Coordinates of C-alpha atoms and ligand atoms in Angstrom, one line a residue:
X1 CA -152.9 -30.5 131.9
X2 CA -154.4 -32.3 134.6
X3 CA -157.2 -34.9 133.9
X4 CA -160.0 -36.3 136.2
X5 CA -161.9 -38.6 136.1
X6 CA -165.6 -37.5 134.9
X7 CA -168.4 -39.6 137.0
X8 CA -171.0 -39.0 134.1
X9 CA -168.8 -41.1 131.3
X10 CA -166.1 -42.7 133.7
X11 CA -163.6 -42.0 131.8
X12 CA -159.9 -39.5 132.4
X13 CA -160.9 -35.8 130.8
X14 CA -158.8 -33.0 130.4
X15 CA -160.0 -30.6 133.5
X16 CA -160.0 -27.6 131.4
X17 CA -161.0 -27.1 128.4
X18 CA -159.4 -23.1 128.0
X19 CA -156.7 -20.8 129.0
X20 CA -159.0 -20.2 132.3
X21 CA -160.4 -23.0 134.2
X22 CA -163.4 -22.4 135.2
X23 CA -164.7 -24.6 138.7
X24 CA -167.9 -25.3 140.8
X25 CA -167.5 -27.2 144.3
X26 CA -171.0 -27.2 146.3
X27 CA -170.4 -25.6 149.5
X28 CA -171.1 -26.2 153.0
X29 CA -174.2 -25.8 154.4
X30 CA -173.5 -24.0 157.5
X31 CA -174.9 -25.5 160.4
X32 CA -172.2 -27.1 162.0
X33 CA -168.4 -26.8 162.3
X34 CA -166.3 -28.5 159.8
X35 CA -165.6 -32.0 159.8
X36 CA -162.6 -34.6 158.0
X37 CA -165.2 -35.4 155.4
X38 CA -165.8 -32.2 154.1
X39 CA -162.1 -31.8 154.5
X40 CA -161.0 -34.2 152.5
X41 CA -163.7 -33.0 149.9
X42 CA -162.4 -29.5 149.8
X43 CA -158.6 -30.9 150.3
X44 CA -159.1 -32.5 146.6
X45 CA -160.4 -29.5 144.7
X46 CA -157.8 -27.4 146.5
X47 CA -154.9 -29.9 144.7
X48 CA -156.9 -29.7 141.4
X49 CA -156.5 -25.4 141.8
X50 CA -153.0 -25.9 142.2
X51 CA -152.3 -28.6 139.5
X52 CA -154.1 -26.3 137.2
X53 CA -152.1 -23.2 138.1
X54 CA -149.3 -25.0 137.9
X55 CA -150.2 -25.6 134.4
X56 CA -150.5 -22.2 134.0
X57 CA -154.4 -21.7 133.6
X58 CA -155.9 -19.3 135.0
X59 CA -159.0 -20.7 137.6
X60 CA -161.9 -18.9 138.6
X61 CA -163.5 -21.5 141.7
X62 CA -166.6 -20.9 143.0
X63 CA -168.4 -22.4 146.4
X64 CA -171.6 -21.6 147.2
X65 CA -172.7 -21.3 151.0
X66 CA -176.3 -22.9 151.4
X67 CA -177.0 -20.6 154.2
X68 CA -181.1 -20.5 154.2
X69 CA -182.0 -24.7 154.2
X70 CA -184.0 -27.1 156.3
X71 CA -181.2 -28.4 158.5
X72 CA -179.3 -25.1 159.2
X73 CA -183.3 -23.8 160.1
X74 CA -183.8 -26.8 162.3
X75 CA -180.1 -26.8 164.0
X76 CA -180.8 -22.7 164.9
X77 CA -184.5 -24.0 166.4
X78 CA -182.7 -26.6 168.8
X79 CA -180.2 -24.4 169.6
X80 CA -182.7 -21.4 170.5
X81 CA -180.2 -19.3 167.6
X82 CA -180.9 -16.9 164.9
X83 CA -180.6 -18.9 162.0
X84 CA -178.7 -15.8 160.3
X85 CA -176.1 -15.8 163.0
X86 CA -175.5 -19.6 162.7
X87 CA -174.5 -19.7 159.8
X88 CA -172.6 -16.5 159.8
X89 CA -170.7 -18.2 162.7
X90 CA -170.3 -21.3 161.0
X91 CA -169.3 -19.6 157.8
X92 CA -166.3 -17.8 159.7
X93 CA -165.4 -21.0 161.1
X94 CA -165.4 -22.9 158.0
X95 CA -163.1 -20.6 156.2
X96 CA -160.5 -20.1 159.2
X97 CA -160.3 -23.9 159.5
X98 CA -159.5 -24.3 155.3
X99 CA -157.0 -21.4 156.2
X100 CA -155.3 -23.6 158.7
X101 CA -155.5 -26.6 156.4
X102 CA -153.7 -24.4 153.2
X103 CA -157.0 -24.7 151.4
X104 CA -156.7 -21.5 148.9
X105 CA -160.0 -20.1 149.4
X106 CA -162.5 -19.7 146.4
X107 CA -163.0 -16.9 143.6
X108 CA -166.2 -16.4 144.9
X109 CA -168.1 -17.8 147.7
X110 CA -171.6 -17.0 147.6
X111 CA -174.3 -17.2 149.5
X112 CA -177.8 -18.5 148.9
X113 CA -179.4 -15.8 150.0
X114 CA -177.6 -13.0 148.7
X115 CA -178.1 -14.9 145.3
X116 CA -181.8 -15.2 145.7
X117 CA -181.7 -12.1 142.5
X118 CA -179.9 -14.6 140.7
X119 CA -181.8 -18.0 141.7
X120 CA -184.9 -15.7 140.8
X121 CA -183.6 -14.8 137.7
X122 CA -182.7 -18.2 136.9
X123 CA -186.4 -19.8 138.1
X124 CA -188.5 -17.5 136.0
X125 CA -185.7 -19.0 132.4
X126 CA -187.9 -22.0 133.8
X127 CA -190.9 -20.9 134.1
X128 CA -190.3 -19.7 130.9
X129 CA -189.5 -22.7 129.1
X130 CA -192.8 -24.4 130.8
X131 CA -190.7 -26.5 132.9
X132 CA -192.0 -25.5 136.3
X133 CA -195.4 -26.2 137.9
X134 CA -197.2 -25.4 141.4
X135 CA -198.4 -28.2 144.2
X136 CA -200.2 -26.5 146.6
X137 CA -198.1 -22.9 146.7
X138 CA -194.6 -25.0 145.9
X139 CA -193.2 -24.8 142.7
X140 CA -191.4 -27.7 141.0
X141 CA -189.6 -28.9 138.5
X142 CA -190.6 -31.0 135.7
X143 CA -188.4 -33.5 134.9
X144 CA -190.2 -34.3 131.9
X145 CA -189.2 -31.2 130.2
X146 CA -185.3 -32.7 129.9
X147 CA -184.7 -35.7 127.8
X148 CA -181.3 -35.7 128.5
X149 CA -182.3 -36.2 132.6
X150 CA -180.2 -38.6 133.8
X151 CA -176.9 -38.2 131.8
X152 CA -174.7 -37.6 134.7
X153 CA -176.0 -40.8 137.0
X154 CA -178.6 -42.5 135.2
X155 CA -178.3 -45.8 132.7
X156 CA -175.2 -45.9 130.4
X157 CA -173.8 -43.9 132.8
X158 CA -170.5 -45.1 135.0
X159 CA -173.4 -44.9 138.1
X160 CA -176.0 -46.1 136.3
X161 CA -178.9 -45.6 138.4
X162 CA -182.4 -46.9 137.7
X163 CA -185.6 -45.3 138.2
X164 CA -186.5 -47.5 141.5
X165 CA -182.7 -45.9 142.6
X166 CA -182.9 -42.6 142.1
X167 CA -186.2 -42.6 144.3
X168 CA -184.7 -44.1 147.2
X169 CA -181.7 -41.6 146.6
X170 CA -183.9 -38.6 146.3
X171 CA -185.6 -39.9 149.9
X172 CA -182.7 -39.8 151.3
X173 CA -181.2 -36.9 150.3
X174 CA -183.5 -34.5 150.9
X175 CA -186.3 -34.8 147.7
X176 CA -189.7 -36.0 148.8
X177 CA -190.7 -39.0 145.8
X178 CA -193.8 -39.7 147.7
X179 CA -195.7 -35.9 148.1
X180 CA -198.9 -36.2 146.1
X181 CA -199.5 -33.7 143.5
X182 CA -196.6 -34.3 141.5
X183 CA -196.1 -35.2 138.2
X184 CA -193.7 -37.1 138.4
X185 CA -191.9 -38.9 141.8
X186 CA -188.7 -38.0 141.0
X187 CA -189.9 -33.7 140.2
X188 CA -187.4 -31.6 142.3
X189 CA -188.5 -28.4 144.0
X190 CA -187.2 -24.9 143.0
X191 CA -189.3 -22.8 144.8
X192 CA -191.2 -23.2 148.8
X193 CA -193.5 -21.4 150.0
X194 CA -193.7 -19.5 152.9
X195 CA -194.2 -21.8 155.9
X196 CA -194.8 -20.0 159.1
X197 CA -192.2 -19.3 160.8
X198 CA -189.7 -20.1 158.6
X199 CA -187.7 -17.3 156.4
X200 CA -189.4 -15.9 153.5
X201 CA -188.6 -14.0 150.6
X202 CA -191.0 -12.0 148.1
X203 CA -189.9 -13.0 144.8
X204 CA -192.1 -14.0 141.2
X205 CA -193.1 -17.4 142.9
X206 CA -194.4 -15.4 145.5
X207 CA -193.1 -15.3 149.3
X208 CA -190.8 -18.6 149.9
X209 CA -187.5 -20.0 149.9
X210 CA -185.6 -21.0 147.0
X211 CA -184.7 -25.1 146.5
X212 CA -181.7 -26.5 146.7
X213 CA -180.5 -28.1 143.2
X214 CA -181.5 -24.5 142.0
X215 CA -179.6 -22.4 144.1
X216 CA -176.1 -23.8 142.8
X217 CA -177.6 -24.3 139.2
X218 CA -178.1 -20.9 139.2
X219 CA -174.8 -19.6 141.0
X220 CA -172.5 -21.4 139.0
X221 CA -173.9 -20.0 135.7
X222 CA -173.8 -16.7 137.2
X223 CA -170.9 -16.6 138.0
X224 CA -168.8 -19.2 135.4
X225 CA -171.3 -18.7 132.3
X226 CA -173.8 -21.4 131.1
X227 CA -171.0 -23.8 129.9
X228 CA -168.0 -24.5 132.7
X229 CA -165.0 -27.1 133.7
X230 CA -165.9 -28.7 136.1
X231 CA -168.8 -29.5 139.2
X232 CA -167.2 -31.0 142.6
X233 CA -168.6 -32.4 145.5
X234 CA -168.4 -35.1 147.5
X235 CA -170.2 -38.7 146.2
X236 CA -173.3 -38.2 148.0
X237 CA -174.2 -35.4 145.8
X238 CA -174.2 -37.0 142.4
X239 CA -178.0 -37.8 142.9
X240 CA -179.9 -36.0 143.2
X241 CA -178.1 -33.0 143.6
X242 CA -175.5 -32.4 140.8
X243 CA -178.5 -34.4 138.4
X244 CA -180.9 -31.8 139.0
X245 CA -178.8 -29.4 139.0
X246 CA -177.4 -30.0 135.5
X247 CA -181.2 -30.9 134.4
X248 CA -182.4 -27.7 135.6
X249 CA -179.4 -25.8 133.8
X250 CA -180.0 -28.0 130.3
X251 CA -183.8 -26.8 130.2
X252 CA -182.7 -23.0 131.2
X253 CA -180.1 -22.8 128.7
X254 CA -181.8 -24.7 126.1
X255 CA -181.0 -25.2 123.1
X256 CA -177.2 -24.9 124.2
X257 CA -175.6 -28.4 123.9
X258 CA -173.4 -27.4 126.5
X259 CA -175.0 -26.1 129.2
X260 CA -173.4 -26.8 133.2
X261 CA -170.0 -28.9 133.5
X262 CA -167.9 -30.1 131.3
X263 CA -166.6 -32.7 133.9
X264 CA -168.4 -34.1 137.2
X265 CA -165.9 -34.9 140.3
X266 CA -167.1 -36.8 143.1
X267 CA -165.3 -37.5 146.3
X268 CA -165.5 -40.4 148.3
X269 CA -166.7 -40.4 151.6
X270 CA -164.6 -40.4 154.3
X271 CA -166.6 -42.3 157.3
X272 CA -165.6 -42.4 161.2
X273 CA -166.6 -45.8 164.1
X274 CA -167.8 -47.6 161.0
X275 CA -170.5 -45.2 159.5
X276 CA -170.4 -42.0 156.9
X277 CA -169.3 -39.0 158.8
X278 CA -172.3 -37.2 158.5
X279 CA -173.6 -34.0 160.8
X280 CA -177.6 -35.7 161.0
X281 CA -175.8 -39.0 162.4
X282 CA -173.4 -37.2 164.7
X283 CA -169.9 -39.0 164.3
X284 CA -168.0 -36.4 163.7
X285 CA -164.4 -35.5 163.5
X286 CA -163.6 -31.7 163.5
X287 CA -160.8 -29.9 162.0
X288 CA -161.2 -27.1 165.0
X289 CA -161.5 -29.7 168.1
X290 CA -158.3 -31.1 166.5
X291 CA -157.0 -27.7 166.1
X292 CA -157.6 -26.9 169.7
X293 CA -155.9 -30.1 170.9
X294 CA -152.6 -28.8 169.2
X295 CA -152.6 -31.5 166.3
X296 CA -150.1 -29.7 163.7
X297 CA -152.6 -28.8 160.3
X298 CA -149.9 -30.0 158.2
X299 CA -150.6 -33.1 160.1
X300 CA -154.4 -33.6 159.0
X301 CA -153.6 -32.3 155.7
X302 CA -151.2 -35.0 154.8
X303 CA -154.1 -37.8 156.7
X304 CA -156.2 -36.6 153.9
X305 CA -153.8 -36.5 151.6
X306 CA -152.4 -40.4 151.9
X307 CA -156.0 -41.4 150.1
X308 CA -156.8 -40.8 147.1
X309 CA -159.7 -38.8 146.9
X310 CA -162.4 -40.6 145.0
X311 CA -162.1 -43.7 147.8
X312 CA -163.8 -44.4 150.2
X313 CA -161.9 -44.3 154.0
X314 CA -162.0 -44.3 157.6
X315 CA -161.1 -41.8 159.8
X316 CA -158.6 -43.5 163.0
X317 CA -156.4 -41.7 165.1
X318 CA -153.7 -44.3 163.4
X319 CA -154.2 -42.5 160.2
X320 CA -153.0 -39.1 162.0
X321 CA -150.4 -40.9 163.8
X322 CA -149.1 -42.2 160.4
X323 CA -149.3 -38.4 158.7
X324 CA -147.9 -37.3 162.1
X325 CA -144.9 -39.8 161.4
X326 CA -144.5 -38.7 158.3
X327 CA -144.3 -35.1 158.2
X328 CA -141.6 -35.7 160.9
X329 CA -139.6 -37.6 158.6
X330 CA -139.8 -35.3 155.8
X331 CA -139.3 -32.7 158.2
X332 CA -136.2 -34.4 159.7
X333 CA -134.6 -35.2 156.1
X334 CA -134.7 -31.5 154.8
X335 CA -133.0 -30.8 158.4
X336 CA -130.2 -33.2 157.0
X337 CA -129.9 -31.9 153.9
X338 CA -126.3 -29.8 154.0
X339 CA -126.2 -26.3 152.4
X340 CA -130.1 -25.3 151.2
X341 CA -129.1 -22.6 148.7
X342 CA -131.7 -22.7 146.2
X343 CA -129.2 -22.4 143.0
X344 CA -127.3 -25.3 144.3
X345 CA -130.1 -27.4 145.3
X346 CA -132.7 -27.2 142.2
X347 CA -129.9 -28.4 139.9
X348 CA -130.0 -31.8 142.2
X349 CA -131.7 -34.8 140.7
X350 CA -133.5 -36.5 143.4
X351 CA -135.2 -33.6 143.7
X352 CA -136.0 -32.8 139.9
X353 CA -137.2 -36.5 140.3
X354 CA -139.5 -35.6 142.7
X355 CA -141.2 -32.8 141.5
X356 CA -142.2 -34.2 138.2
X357 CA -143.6 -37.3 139.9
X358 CA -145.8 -35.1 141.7
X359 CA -146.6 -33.4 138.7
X360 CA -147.6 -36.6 136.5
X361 CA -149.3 -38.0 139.9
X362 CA -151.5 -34.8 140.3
X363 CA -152.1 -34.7 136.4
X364 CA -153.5 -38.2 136.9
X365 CA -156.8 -37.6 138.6
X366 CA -155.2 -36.1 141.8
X367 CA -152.9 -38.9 142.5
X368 CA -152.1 -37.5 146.2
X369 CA -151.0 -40.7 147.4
X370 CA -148.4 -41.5 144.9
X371 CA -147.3 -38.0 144.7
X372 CA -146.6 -38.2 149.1
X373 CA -144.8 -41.8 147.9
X374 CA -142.7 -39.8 145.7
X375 CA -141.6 -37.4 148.9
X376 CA -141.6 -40.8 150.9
X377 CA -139.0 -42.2 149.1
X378 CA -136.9 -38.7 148.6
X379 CA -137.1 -38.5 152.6
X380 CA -136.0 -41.9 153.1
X381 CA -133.3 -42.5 150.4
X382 CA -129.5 -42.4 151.7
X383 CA -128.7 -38.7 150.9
X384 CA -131.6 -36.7 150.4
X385 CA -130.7 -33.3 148.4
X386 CA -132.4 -30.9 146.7
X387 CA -134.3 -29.5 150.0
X388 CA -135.1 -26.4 148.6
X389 CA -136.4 -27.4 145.5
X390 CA -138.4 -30.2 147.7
X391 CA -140.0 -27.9 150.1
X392 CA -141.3 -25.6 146.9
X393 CA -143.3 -29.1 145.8
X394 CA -144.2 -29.8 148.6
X395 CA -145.6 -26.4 149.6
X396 CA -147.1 -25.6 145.8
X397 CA -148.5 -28.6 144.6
X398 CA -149.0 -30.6 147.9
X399 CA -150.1 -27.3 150.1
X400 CA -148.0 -28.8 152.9
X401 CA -145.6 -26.3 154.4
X402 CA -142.6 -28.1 155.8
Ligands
5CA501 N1 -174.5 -27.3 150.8 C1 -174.5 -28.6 150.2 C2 -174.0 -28.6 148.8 S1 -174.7 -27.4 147.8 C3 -173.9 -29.7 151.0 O1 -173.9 -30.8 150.6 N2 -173.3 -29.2 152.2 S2 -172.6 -30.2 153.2 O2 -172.1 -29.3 154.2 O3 -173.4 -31.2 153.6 O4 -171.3 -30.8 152.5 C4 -170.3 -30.1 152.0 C5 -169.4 -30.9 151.1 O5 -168.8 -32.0 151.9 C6 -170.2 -31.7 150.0 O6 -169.4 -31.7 148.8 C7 -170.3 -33.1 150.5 O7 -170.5 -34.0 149.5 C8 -169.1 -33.2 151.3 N3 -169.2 -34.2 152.4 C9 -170.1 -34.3 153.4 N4 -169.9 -35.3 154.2 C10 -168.8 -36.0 153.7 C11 -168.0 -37.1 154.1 N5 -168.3 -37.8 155.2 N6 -166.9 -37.4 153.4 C12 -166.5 -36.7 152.3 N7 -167.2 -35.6 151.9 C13 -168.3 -35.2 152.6
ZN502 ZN1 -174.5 -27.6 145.5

């Protein structure tokens, strides 16, 4: 059973808790094409899918699409676009660049907006649990009404974030600390009014747009139940995002101990020229341009795969020329192998060796780097064998077709 690391306690935890493994990764937000951070992010998950199927649970993943949000509504006003064909574009372009990367696609991947039912549904629990309350027409979220807020990233926790951080977090990251009328700085909103225009819904808030934290709080219990494995996303969204998120499921689902994740898993960020690779600061890195420029996908995939994925890494064209390198060479030593039949071959022992090193390197918090080590030193021991039995690992577990 593979075991991740859980950024709420810090410590290695089982990723699934039942015969079927049940998996939340936030989604893109559509605006822009996809770049080697979000990669990377998606690359990880993907390797916990397999390492779980490969322990034979069944996985139900969902992603949601944030396809109605400020910066996809700004990005379609530059570009003199319908907002709804932006991301519609974007969405299609996201999933055929995880195609070319071997990225199994989610269970479900679901859209804001054809969940607003659902985020509705999921809004008026609050209401009904006295959590929510109106600033002007906006409709917020008490925090007051969860005493547990701030057991994924708050004191005690491996993050622990203070009050004065989580403001400047929340600042940054899309919450607004300082708007007057709120109860409480750090009060997240579910609900926005009707702006003119901007997209609107009619819904029990009245006409608006949903928020953010409450769009994937109330996805992933739709879709995995009140209680589920595991939340991904990449280390900029354990505050506020996944918080919130989990806050606003706790009250919901209250009294249930259990409500949201069992386990948190945060990416690091992969950065490019010395800064976060980030679509608002513009040094990006996409998987398409690199695509189009005839870099091989197995390529990129095994560049994101030589780090493990909770650090923190730069983006280079050295770090593609190394992968490059390296799929060569383990391309070149299953080319030597003599005589691939696959009887013959799976009885060898290099190659027995190597797939249960993958295996406990994966089981390990998705080891990746020691598990392309493992191939490493198959490819460049005197007499590699085993190719058939090698190129199955490498394929199932690693998603790199050789
Ligand atoms: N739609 C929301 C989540 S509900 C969102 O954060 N979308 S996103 O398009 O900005 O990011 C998609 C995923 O990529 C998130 O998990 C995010 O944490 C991750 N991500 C974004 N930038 C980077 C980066 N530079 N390195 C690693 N992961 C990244
Ligand atoms: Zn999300």
């Amino acid at each position: 059973m593979p075991r991740l690391r859980d950024t709420a306690s810090g410590e290695l935890t089982p990723a699934a808790a039942h015969a079927t493994a049940t998996i939340y990764a936030c989604g893109i937000t559509p605006y822009d094409a996809t770049h080697i951070g979000h990669a990377a992010t998606y690359a990880a998950w993907d390797l916990l899918v397999r390492a779980l199927i490969d322990a034979r649970r069944d996985v139900v993943y969902v992603q949601n699409v944030t396809d109605v949000d400020d910066p996809l509504l700004e990005r379609a006003d530059r570009d003199g676009v319908d907002w709804r064909e932006l991301a519609a574009l974007e969405i299609d372009r996201y999933r055929a660049d995880m195609a070319a990367l071997r990225i199994l696609p989610p269970a479900h991947l679901v859209g804001a907006v054809e969940a607003l039912p659902v985020i509705e549904r999921f809004g008026a629990r609050l209401a009904e649990r006295g959590a929510l309350y109106g600033v002007d027409d906006d409709v917020y979220f008490a925090k007051s009404a969860d005493p547990a807020f701030g057991a994924l990233s708050g004191p005690g926790t491996a993050s622990g974030y203070d009050i004065a951080e989580m403001a400047g977090l929340f600042a940054e990251r899309g919450g607004d600390p300082g708007r007057s009328g709120k109860k409480d700085p750090l009060d997240a909103l579910v609900w926005r009014a009707e702006r003119p225009g901007e997209p609107a819904w009619d819904s029990v808030f009245g006409r608006g747009r949903p928020g953010w934290h409450v769009e994937c709080a109330a996805i992933a219990s739709e879709y995995l139940g009140v209680a589920f494995d595991v939340q991904a996303g990449g280390s900029d969204l354990v505050f506020p995002h996944h918080e919130m998120s989990a806050s606003h499921a706790r009250v919901a689902f209250a009294p249930d101990p259990h409500a949201f994740a069992r386990v948190y898993a945060h990416a690091g960020m992969v950065s490019y020229q010395g800064e976060k690779m980030s679509k608002s600061l513009g040094n990006l890195v996409f998987v398409n341009r690199l695509l189009a420029d005839g870099v091989d996908p197995m390529a990129i995939r095994l560049a994101l795969l030589a780090h493990h994925y909770r650090s923190d890494w730069e983006w280079t064209d050295d770090v593609l020329a190394e992968a490059d390198a390296r799929l060569s060479r383990w391309r070149m030593a299953l080319a030597r192998v003599p005589g691939s039949d696959a009887s013959a071959s799976d009885a060898s022992a290099s190659a027995v060796a190597v797939l249960a090193e993958v295996r406990a390197a994966l089981s390990e918090d998705l080891d990746a780097p020691r598990a392309v080590a493992a191939l490493d030193r198959w490819a460049d021991g005197p007499e590699p064998d085993g190719a058939d039995l090698v190129r199955r690992t490498a394929d199932a577990l690693l998603g790199i077709a050789l």
